[in-house]
Short mmCIF file of C-alpha atoms and ligand atoms in Angstrom, two decimals:
data_model
loop_
_atom_site.label_atom_id
_atom_site.label_comp_id
_atom_site.label_asym_id
_atom_site.label_seq_id
_atom_site.Cartn_x
_atom_site.Cartn_y
_atom_site.Cartn_z
CA MET A 1 5.95 22.24 20.16
CA THR A 2 5.35 18.70 19.58
CA THR A 3 2.54 17.57 17.22
CA LYS A 4 1.00 14.27 17.28
CA PRO A 5 1.42 11.98 14.86
CA PRO A 6 -1.15 11.59 12.18
CA GLY A 7 -3.14 7.80 12.98
CA ILE A 8 -3.24 5.32 10.33
CA VAL A 9 -5.31 2.48 9.84
CA ILE A 10 -3.51 -0.98 8.06
CA LEU A 11 -5.53 -3.18 6.07
CA ILE A 12 -3.56 -6.59 5.28
CA SER A 13 -5.01 -10.26 4.11
CA GLY A 14 -1.75 -12.56 4.34
CA ARG A 15 1.53 -12.49 4.91
CA GLY A 16 2.41 -9.08 6.43
CA SER A 17 5.70 -8.30 5.17
CA ASN A 18 4.59 -4.72 4.00
CA LEU A 19 2.84 -4.23 7.54
CA GLU A 20 5.56 -5.37 9.53
CA ALA A 21 8.30 -2.82 7.69
CA ILE A 22 5.87 -0.12 8.29
CA ILE A 23 5.93 -1.19 12.05
CA GLU A 24 9.57 -1.30 12.34
CA ALA A 25 9.93 1.73 10.58
CA THR A 26 7.73 3.30 13.62
CA ARG A 27 9.71 1.36 16.34
CA ARG A 28 13.06 2.67 14.69
CA GLY A 29 11.47 6.40 14.79
CA GLU A 30 11.74 6.62 10.69
CA LEU A 31 8.21 7.16 10.63
CA PRO A 32 6.40 8.99 12.25
CA VAL A 33 2.61 7.64 12.35
CA ASP A 34 0.45 5.96 15.30
CA ILE A 35 -0.66 2.79 13.87
CA ARG A 36 -3.94 2.37 15.30
CA ALA A 37 -5.28 -1.03 14.07
CA VAL A 38 -4.57 -3.43 11.63
CA ILE A 39 -7.80 -4.60 10.03
CA SER A 40 -8.04 -8.53 8.28
CA ASN A 41 -10.81 -9.72 5.88
CA ARG A 42 -9.38 -13.48 6.52
CA PRO A 43 -9.06 -14.42 10.16
CA ASP A 44 -5.84 -16.82 9.21
CA ALA A 45 -3.82 -13.85 7.69
CA ALA A 46 -0.08 -14.52 9.57
CA GLY A 47 -0.16 -10.41 9.20
CA ILE A 48 -2.38 -10.57 12.58
CA ALA A 49 0.14 -12.32 14.56
CA ILE A 50 2.54 -9.59 13.62
CA ALA A 51 0.60 -6.88 14.47
CA ARG A 52 -0.28 -8.68 17.96
CA ARG A 53 2.94 -9.55 18.44
CA ALA A 54 4.05 -5.27 18.32
CA GLY A 55 1.00 -4.73 20.76
CA ILE A 56 -1.47 -3.25 17.82
CA GLU A 57 -4.95 -3.76 18.18
CA THR A 58 -6.49 -5.76 15.42
CA VAL A 59 -9.74 -6.66 14.24
CA VAL A 60 -10.92 -9.45 11.77
CA ILE A 61 -13.94 -9.23 9.61
CA ASP A 62 -13.92 -12.28 7.83
CA HIS A 63 -15.56 -11.40 4.10
CA ALA A 64 -17.13 -14.98 4.00
CA CYS A 65 -19.53 -14.08 6.55
CA GLN A 66 -20.58 -10.81 5.14
CA ALA A 67 -23.87 -11.14 3.11
CA ASP A 68 -22.46 -9.41 -0.20
CA ARG A 69 -19.60 -6.85 -0.93
CA ALA A 70 -21.38 -3.85 -0.05
CA SER A 71 -22.17 -5.18 3.63
CA PHE A 72 -18.56 -6.35 3.78
CA ASP A 73 -17.28 -2.84 2.75
CA ALA A 74 -20.20 -1.18 5.37
CA ALA A 75 -18.52 -3.28 8.18
CA LEU A 76 -14.94 -2.09 7.40
CA GLN A 77 -15.93 1.24 7.28
CA THR A 78 -17.75 1.37 10.26
CA THR A 79 -14.93 -0.21 12.37
CA ILE A 80 -12.05 1.74 10.30
CA ASP A 81 -13.95 4.91 11.33
CA THR A 82 -14.16 4.04 15.23
CA TYR A 83 -10.33 4.25 14.95
CA ASN A 84 -10.43 8.09 13.13
CA PRO A 85 -7.69 7.66 11.19
CA GLY A 86 -6.07 10.18 8.85
CA LEU A 87 -5.02 7.81 6.27
CA VAL A 88 -5.60 4.61 5.51
CA VAL A 89 -3.13 2.18 3.89
CA LEU A 90 -3.83 -1.52 1.93
CA ALA A 91 -0.74 -3.12 2.41
CA GLY A 92 -1.80 -6.66 0.78
CA PHE A 93 -5.34 -6.35 1.20
CA MET A 94 -6.69 -8.73 -1.52
CA ARG A 95 -10.44 -7.53 -1.72
CA LEU A 96 -11.98 -5.03 -4.43
CA LEU A 97 -13.45 -1.85 -2.58
CA THR A 98 -16.66 -0.33 -3.64
CA PRO A 99 -17.12 3.05 -5.24
CA GLY A 100 -18.90 4.38 -2.52
CA PHE A 101 -16.33 3.24 -0.06
CA VAL A 102 -13.16 4.10 -2.06
CA GLU A 103 -14.90 7.52 -2.28
CA GLN A 104 -15.35 7.60 1.76
CA TYR A 105 -11.65 8.09 2.00
CA ARG A 106 -10.61 9.84 -1.12
CA GLY A 107 -7.66 11.05 -0.72
CA ARG A 108 -6.43 9.52 2.39
CA LEU A 109 -6.83 5.36 1.14
CA ILE A 110 -3.46 4.51 -0.41
CA ASN A 111 -2.08 1.29 -2.15
CA ILE A 112 1.18 -0.76 -2.84
CA HIS A 113 1.14 -2.64 -5.91
CA PRO A 114 4.42 -4.98 -7.20
CA SER A 115 4.82 -3.47 -10.89
CA LEU A 116 5.30 0.05 -12.44
CA LEU A 117 1.65 0.82 -12.68
CA PRO A 118 -0.20 1.98 -15.64
CA ASP A 119 1.84 -1.38 -16.48
CA PHE A 120 0.45 -5.01 -15.22
CA PRO A 121 -2.24 -4.14 -12.95
CA GLY A 122 -3.93 -6.95 -11.09
CA LEU A 123 -2.65 -10.42 -10.11
CA ASN A 124 0.20 -12.56 -11.45
CA THR A 125 1.93 -9.43 -11.95
CA HIS A 126 5.54 -10.78 -12.10
CA GLN A 127 5.09 -13.73 -14.43
CA ARG A 128 3.07 -11.75 -16.96
CA VAL A 129 6.16 -8.92 -16.59
CA ILE A 130 8.40 -11.83 -17.31
CA ASP A 131 6.20 -13.32 -19.98
CA ALA A 132 6.13 -9.69 -21.83
CA GLY A 133 10.03 -9.90 -21.84
CA ARG A 134 10.22 -6.54 -19.29
CA GLU A 135 13.79 -5.77 -18.52
CA VAL A 136 12.74 -3.40 -15.58
CA THR A 137 9.75 -3.56 -13.00
CA GLY A 138 9.51 -2.41 -9.64
CA ALA A 139 6.51 -1.30 -7.50
CA THR A 140 4.25 1.91 -7.41
CA VAL A 141 2.58 3.36 -4.45
CA HIS A 142 -0.71 5.05 -5.42
CA PHE A 143 -4.18 6.85 -4.20
CA VAL A 144 -7.02 4.39 -4.48
CA THR A 145 -9.81 5.14 -6.63
CA ALA A 146 -12.69 3.11 -8.38
CA GLU A 147 -10.13 1.51 -10.64
CA THR A 148 -8.17 -1.69 -9.14
CA ASP A 149 -4.91 -0.20 -9.22
CA GLY A 150 -5.41 2.73 -11.34
CA GLY A 151 -5.80 5.49 -8.93
CA PRO A 152 -3.22 8.22 -9.26
CA ALA A 153 0.61 6.96 -8.71
CA TYR A 154 3.07 9.46 -6.25
CA LEU A 155 5.97 7.36 -5.90
CA GLN A 156 7.67 4.36 -7.91
CA ALA A 157 11.04 2.36 -7.28
CA ARG A 158 12.66 0.24 -10.05
CA VAL A 159 13.96 -2.84 -9.81
CA ALA A 160 15.67 -4.90 -12.50
CA VAL A 161 14.51 -8.39 -14.23
CA ARG A 162 16.89 -10.64 -14.62
CA LYS A 163 17.29 -13.21 -17.55
CA ASP A 164 17.11 -16.53 -14.96
CA ASP A 165 14.26 -14.69 -12.90
CA THR A 166 11.31 -16.66 -12.04
CA ALA A 167 8.21 -14.72 -10.34
CA GLY A 168 9.05 -15.80 -7.28
CA THR A 169 13.10 -14.50 -7.42
CA LEU A 170 11.16 -11.81 -9.13
CA ALA A 171 8.91 -11.48 -6.41
CA ALA A 172 11.30 -11.51 -3.71
CA ARG A 173 13.56 -8.86 -5.20
CA VAL A 174 10.73 -6.49 -5.80
CA LEU A 175 8.76 -6.95 -2.52
CA ARG A 176 12.53 -5.83 -0.63
CA GLN A 177 11.98 -2.48 -2.15
CA GLU A 178 8.21 -2.12 -1.54
CA HIS A 179 9.19 -2.41 1.99
CA ARG A 180 11.39 0.82 1.39
CA LEU A 181 8.90 2.20 -1.00
CA TYR A 182 6.30 2.52 1.44
CA ARG A 183 8.03 3.70 4.25
CA GLU A 184 8.70 6.51 2.46
CA ALA A 185 5.15 6.88 0.74
CA ILE A 186 3.37 7.04 4.20
CA ARG A 187 6.07 9.18 5.43
CA GLN A 188 4.78 11.61 2.43
CA VAL A 189 1.36 11.60 3.46
CA ALA A 190 2.04 11.31 7.18
CA GLU A 191 4.76 14.72 6.82
CA GLY A 192 1.59 16.68 4.71
CA ARG A 193 3.83 16.36 1.32
CA ILE A 194 1.36 15.10 -0.19
CA ALA A 195 -2.14 15.61 -1.36
CA LEU A 196 -4.91 14.69 -4.26
CA ASP A 197 -6.56 17.13 -5.28
CA ASN A 198 -10.42 17.64 -6.66
CA GLU A 199 -9.11 16.97 -10.15
CA ASP A 200 -7.43 13.70 -9.21
CA ARG A 201 -4.13 15.35 -9.43
CA VAL A 202 -1.25 14.45 -6.87
CA ILE A 203 0.39 17.20 -5.41
CA LEU A 204 3.55 16.80 -4.21
CA ASP A 205 5.18 20.07 -1.85
CA GLY A 206 2.14 22.42 -3.44
CA VAL A 207 3.15 21.30 -7.16
CA PRO A 208 1.21 19.32 -9.52
CA LEU A 209 3.01 16.01 -10.31
CA GLU A 210 3.82 15.40 -13.84
CA THR A 211 5.69 12.65 -13.37
CA VAL A 212 5.83 9.55 -10.79
CA PRO A 213 8.92 10.05 -8.78
CA LEU A 214 11.30 7.20 -8.14
CA LEU A 215 12.50 6.61 -5.16
CA GLY A 216 16.62 6.57 -5.83
CA THR A 217 17.66 6.65 -9.67
CA ALA A 218 19.08 3.78 -10.06
CA VAL A 219 17.24 0.59 -11.00
CA VAL A 220 17.93 -1.87 -8.57
CA THR A 221 19.97 -5.15 -9.33
CA GLY A 222 21.05 -7.07 -6.28
CA THR A 223 18.64 -8.01 -3.44
C1 GRF B 301 2.63 -7.42 -2.07
O1 GRF B 301 3.07 -7.92 -3.39
C2 GRF B 301 1.75 -5.99 -2.39
O2 GRF B 301 2.60 -4.93 -3.08
C3 GRF B 301 1.09 -6.78 -2.87
O3 GRF B 301 0.49 -7.38 -2.28
C4 GRF B 301 1.68 -8.20 -1.39
C5 GRF B 301 1.10 -8.54 0.23
O4 GRF B 301 2.75 -8.73 0.45
N1 GRF B 301 -0.59 -5.76 -2.65
P1 GRF B 301 2.63 -8.82 2.23
O5 GRF B 301 1.33 -9.26 3.07
O6 GRF B 301 2.93 -7.41 2.51
O7 GRF B 301 3.77 -9.50 2.43
#
């Protein structure tokens, strides 16, 4: 018996390298999902062209053309729901979402953030990691809740900070790990291994997580 891969919708705002990594993984047969659409809140997002080249439907909902946050989220929700996805994936989606929107997709809305959450939520992450003198940073995939970058985390990758790192070099090294991490994190949802329970606990293979699992045990020091 063959089962249909779960449908996903991916939300972007910019470059789209995580989107590209997800597309490539599905092409290689490493990620059993059906990417039904890519939605951008910015008409100039480079990721839109990546999706189009891959033959994936794209939709732009320009936040600047919406009266307010609530109208934007309402339009976004209507569009997402036309694709009936099992999972909504934020991949560099730079808009804060209203609590009502987030609640609608509770347990099926995930985000990737370039730090070891709960440390360094928000913007300008890598510079803050360097300024704080951290020797290890990384990336986190988490379920989205109303608190920015604050929802339950379920997979992390660790990356060493080098003495001579700038925010740019560190961002590039973390980004390469993000691409591996998101692929694996999405696969866990697609395979039905990960879920969020009513008390906001992450359940992996039927057991509540006590700590956030790491992708690989090593701290990545090279590229
Ligand atoms: C990534 O670093 C992601 O963690 C953050 O925004 C960046 C998006 O990059 N949320 P890209 O658009 O996927 O290249």
